[in-house]
GROMACS .gro file of C-alpha atoms in nm:
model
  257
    1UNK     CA    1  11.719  14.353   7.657
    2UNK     CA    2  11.523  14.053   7.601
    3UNK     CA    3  11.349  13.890   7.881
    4UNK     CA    4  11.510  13.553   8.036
    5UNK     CA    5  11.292  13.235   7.991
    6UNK     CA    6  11.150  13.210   8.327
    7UNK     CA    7  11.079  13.612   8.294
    8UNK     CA    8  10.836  13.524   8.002
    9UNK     CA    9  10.645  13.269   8.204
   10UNK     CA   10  10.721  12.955   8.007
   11UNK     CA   11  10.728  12.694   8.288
   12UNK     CA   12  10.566  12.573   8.569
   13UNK     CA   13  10.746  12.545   8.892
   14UNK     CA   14  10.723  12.172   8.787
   15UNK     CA   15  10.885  12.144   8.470
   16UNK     CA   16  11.163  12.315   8.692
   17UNK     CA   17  11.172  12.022   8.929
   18UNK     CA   18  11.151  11.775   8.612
   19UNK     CA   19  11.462  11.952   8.482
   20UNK     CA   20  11.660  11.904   8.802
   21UNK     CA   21  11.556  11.561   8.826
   22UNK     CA   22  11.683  11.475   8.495
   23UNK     CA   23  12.019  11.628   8.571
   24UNK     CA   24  12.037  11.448   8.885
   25UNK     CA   25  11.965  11.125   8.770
   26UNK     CA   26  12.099  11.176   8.427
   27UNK     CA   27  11.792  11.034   8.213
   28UNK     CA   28  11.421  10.860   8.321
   29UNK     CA   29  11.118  10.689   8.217
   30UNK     CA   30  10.791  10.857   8.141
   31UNK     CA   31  10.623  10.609   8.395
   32UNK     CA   32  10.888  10.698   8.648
   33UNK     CA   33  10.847  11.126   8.561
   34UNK     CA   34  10.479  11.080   8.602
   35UNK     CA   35  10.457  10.859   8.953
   36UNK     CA   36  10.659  11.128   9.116
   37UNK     CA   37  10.592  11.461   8.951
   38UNK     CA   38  10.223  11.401   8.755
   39UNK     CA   39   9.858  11.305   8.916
   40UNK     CA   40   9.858  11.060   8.590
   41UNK     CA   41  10.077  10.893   8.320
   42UNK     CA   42   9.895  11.073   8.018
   43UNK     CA   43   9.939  11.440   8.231
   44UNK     CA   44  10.297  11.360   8.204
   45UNK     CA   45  10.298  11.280   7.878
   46UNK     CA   46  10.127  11.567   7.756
   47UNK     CA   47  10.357  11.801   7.912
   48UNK     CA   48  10.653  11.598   7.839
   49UNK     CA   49  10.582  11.605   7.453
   50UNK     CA   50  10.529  11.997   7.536
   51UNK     CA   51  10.905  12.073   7.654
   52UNK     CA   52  11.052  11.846   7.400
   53UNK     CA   53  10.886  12.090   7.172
   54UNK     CA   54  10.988  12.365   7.318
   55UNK     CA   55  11.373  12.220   7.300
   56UNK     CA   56  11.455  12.153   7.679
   57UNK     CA   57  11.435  11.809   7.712
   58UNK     CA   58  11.437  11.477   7.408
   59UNK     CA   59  11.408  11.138   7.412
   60UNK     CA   60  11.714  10.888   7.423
   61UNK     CA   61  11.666  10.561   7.265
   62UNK     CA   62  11.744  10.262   7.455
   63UNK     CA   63  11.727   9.995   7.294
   64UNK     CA   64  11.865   9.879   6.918
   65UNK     CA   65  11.495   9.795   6.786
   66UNK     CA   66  11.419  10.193   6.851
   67UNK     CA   67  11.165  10.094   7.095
   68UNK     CA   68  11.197  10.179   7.455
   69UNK     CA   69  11.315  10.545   7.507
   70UNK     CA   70  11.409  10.780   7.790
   71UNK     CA   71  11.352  11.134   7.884
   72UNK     CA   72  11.717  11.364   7.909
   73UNK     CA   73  11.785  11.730   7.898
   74UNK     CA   74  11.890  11.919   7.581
   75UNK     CA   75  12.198  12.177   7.654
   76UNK     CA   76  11.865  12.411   7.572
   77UNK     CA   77  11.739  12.281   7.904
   78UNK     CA   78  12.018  12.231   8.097
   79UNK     CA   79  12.100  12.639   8.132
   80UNK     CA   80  11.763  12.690   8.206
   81UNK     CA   81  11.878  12.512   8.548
   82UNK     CA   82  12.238  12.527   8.589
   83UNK     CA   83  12.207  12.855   8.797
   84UNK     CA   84  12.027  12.703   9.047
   85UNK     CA   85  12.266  12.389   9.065
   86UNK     CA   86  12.528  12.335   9.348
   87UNK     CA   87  12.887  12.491   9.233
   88UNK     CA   88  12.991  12.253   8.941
   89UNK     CA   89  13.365  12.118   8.875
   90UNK     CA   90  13.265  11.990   8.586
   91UNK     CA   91  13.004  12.094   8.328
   92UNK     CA   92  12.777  11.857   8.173
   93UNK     CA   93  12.430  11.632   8.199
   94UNK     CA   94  12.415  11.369   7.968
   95UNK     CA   95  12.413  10.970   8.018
   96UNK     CA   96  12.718  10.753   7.818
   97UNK     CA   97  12.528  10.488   7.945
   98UNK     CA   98  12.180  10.458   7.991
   99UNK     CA   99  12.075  10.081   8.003
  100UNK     CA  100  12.338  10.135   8.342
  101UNK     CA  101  12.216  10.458   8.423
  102UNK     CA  102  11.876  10.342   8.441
  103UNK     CA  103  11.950  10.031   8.627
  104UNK     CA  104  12.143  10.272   8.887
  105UNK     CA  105  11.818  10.464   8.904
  106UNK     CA  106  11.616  10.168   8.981
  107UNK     CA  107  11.787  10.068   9.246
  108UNK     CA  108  11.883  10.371   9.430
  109UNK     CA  109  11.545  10.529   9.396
  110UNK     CA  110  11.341  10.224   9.417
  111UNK     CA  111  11.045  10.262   9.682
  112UNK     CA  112  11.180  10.663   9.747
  113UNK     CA  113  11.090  10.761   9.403
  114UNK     CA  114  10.779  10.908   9.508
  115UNK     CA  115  10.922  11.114   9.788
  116UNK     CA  116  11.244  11.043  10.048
  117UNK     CA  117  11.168  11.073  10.403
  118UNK     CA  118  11.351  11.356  10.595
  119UNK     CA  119  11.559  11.124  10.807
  120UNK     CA  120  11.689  10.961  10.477
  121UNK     CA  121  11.910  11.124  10.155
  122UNK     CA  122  12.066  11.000   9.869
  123UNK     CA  123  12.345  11.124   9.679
  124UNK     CA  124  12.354  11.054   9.291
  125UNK     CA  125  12.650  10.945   9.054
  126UNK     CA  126  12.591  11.288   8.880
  127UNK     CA  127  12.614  11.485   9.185
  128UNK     CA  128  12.956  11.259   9.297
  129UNK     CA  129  13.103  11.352   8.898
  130UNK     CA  130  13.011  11.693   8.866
  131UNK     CA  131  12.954  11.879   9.187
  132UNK     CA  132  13.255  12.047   9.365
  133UNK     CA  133  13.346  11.859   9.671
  134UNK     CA  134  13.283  12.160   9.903
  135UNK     CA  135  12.918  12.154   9.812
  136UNK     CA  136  12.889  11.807   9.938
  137UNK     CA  137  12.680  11.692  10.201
  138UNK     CA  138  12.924  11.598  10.549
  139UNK     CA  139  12.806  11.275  10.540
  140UNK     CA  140  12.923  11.189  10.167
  141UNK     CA  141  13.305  11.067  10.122
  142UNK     CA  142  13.512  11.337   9.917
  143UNK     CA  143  13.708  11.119   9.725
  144UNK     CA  144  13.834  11.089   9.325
  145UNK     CA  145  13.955  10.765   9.422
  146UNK     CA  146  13.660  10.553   9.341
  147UNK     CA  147  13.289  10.714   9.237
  148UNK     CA  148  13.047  10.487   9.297
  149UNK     CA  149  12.694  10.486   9.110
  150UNK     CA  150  12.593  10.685   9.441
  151UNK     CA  151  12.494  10.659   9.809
  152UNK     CA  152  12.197  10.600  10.051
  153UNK     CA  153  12.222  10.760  10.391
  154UNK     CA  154  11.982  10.587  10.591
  155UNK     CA  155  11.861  10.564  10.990
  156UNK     CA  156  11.997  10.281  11.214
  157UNK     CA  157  11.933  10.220  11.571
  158UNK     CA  158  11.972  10.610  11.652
  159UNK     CA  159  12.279  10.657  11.413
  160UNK     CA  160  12.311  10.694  11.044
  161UNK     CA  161  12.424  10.484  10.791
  162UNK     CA  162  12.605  10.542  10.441
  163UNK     CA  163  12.540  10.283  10.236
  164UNK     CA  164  12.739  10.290   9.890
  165UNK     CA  165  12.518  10.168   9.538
  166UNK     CA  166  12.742   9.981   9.265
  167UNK     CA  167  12.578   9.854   8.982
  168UNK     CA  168  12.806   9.574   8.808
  169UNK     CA  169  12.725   9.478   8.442
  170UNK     CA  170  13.026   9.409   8.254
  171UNK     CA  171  13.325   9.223   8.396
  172UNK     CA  172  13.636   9.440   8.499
  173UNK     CA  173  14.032   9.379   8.550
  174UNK     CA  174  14.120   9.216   8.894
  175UNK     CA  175  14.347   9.530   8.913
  176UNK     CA  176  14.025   9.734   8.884
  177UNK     CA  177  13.797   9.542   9.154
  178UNK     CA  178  14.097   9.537   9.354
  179UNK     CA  179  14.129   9.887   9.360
  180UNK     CA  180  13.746   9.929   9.452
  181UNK     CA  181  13.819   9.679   9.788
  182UNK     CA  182  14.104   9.954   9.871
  183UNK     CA  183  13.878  10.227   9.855
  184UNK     CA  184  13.584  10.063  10.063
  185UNK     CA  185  13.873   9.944  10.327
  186UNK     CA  186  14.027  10.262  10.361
  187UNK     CA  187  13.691  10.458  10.382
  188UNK     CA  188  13.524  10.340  10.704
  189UNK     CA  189  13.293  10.645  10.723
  190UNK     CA  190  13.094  10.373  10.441
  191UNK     CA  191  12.918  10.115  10.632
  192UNK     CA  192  12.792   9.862  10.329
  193UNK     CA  193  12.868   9.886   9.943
  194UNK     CA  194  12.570   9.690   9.743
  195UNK     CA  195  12.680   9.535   9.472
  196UNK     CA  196  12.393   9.467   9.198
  197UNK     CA  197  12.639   9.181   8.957
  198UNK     CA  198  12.562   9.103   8.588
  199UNK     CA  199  12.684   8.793   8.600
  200UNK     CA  200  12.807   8.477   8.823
  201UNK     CA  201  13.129   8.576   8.687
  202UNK     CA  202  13.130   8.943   8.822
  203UNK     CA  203  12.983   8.791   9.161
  204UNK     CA  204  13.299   8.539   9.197
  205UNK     CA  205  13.573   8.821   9.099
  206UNK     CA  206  13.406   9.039   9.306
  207UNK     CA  207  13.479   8.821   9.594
  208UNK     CA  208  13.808   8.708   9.486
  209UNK     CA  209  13.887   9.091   9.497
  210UNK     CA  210  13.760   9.127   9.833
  211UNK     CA  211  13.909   8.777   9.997
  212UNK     CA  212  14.262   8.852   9.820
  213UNK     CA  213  14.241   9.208   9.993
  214UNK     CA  214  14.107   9.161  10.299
  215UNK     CA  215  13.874   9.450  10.331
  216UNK     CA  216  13.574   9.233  10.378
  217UNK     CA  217  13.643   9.143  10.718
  218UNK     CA  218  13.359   9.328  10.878
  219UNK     CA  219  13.132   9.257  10.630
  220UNK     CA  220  13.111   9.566  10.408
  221UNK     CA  221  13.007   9.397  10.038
  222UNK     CA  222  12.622   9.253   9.991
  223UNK     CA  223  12.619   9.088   9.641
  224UNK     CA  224  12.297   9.036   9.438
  225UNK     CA  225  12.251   8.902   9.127
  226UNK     CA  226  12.091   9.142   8.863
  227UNK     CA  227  11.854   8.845   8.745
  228UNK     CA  228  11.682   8.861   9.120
  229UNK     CA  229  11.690   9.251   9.136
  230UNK     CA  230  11.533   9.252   8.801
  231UNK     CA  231  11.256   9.027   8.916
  232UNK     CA  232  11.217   9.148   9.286
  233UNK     CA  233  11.367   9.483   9.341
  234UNK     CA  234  11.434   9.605   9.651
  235UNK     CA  235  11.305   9.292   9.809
  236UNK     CA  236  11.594   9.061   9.582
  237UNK     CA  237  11.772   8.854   9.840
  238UNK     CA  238  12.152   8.923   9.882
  239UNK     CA  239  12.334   8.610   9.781
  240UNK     CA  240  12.684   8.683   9.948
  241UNK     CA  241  12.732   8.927  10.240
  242UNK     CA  242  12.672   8.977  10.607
  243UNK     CA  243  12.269   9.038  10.536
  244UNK     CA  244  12.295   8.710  10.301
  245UNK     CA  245  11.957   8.603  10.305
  246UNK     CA  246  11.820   8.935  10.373
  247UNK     CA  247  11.671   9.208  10.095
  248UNK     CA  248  11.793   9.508   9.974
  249UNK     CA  249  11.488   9.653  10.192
  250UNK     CA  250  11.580   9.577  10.483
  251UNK     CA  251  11.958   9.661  10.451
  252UNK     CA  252  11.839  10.063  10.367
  253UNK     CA  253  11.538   9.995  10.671
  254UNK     CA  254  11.261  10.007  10.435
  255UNK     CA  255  10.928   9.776  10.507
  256UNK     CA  256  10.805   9.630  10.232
  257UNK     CA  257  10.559   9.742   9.975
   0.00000   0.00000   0.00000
């Protein structure tokens, strides 16, 4: 019987943790591969050009010009891992959109992309779509209701907080932000929802959604505009919110860097 691919010594224990990454976060940058995995950018590279050629992972292109790409798994590369993933309800890997998806990373990895503490966790959009709901951490709502683009669970004063990620770039229905200020009111194991909007437009339904429901009343939704997150990452000011006025830092307890 022919020998599986980890029996013939292919990988490192790295390019393991590079393929779980990408199936995590669905797609990433080379900078982004290299300031958490590689001891420098053109190490990564290297080694990255090395597995494409082998077939496990490929490069997505981003933008219409064909010049700003992304690393993603190959189905090649994704049953190299899938053994070693959680219990899955639903097969798969791949980013429908990754201008979003990268924006999503961005901002949930932010200053933890090199390494999250042990009193802090995330939980990924991926991991929400495609892992069954009894592999879920306690702390993360089990819900088909709404998915967010993931969670933050973060230390507060001796208790923990979940903090919800939604990263707004196209306008919705009313009907559709509406239902998102149900799911936030009725879920009140979720202590804050950040909302990263496109547009001024997004920002103002947003809060129609929210008044018109009256889920808001404790202060749940932090709005920032993409324009400032863009600019200042985690330390872009929240425009409309209880922390209005504050960063995204110091809503997830981070000091600045």
């Amino acid at each position: 019987m022919p020998r599986s691919i980890r029996e013939r010594g292919d990988f490192q224990k790295r390019d393991l943790e590079i393929f779980q990454y990408l199936w995590r976060w669905k797609l990433s940058t080379t900078q982004a591969i290299a300031y958490r995995f590689f001891p420098s950018p053109k190490t990564a590279y290297n080694r990255l050009i090395e597995l494409k050629q082998r077939g496990y992972i490929e490069l997505q292109v981003l933008d219409s010009a064909g010049w700003k790409f992304a690393w993603t798994l190959t189905p090649k590369g994704f049953r190299v891992i899938q053994k070693d993933l959680p219990l899955l309800r639903e097969e798969g890997f791949r980013s429908e959109h990754s201008r979003h998806d990268l924006l999503v990373n961005a901002c949930h990895l932010g200053q933890w992309l090199g390494n999250v503490q042990t009193d802090q966790d995330v939980f990924s959009e991926q991991e929400l779509r495609r892992c069954d709901f009894a592999t879920f951490p306690d702390w993360v709502p089990q819900s088909d209701e709404h998915r967010p683009d993931g969670y933050w669970y973060v230390p507060h004063k001796g208790k923990k907080l979940v903090i919800a990620l939604e990263v707004e770039l196209h306008l919705k229905k009313a009907s559709d932000y509406a239902c998102c200020a149900r799911f936030y009111g009725r879920n009140q194991s979720i202590t804050r929802a950040v909302w990263i909007a496109g547009s001024v437009a997004i920002t103002e339904a947003l809060r129609s959604a929210f008044d018109r429901e009256g889920t808001d009343t404790a202060g749940i939704h932090d709005i920032i505009a993409l324009e400032d997150f863009l600019k200042f990452h985690w330390q872009a000011v929240i425009l409309h919110g209880i922390e209005q006025g504050k960063t995204l830092s110091f809503v997830l307890g981070n000091k600045p860097q």
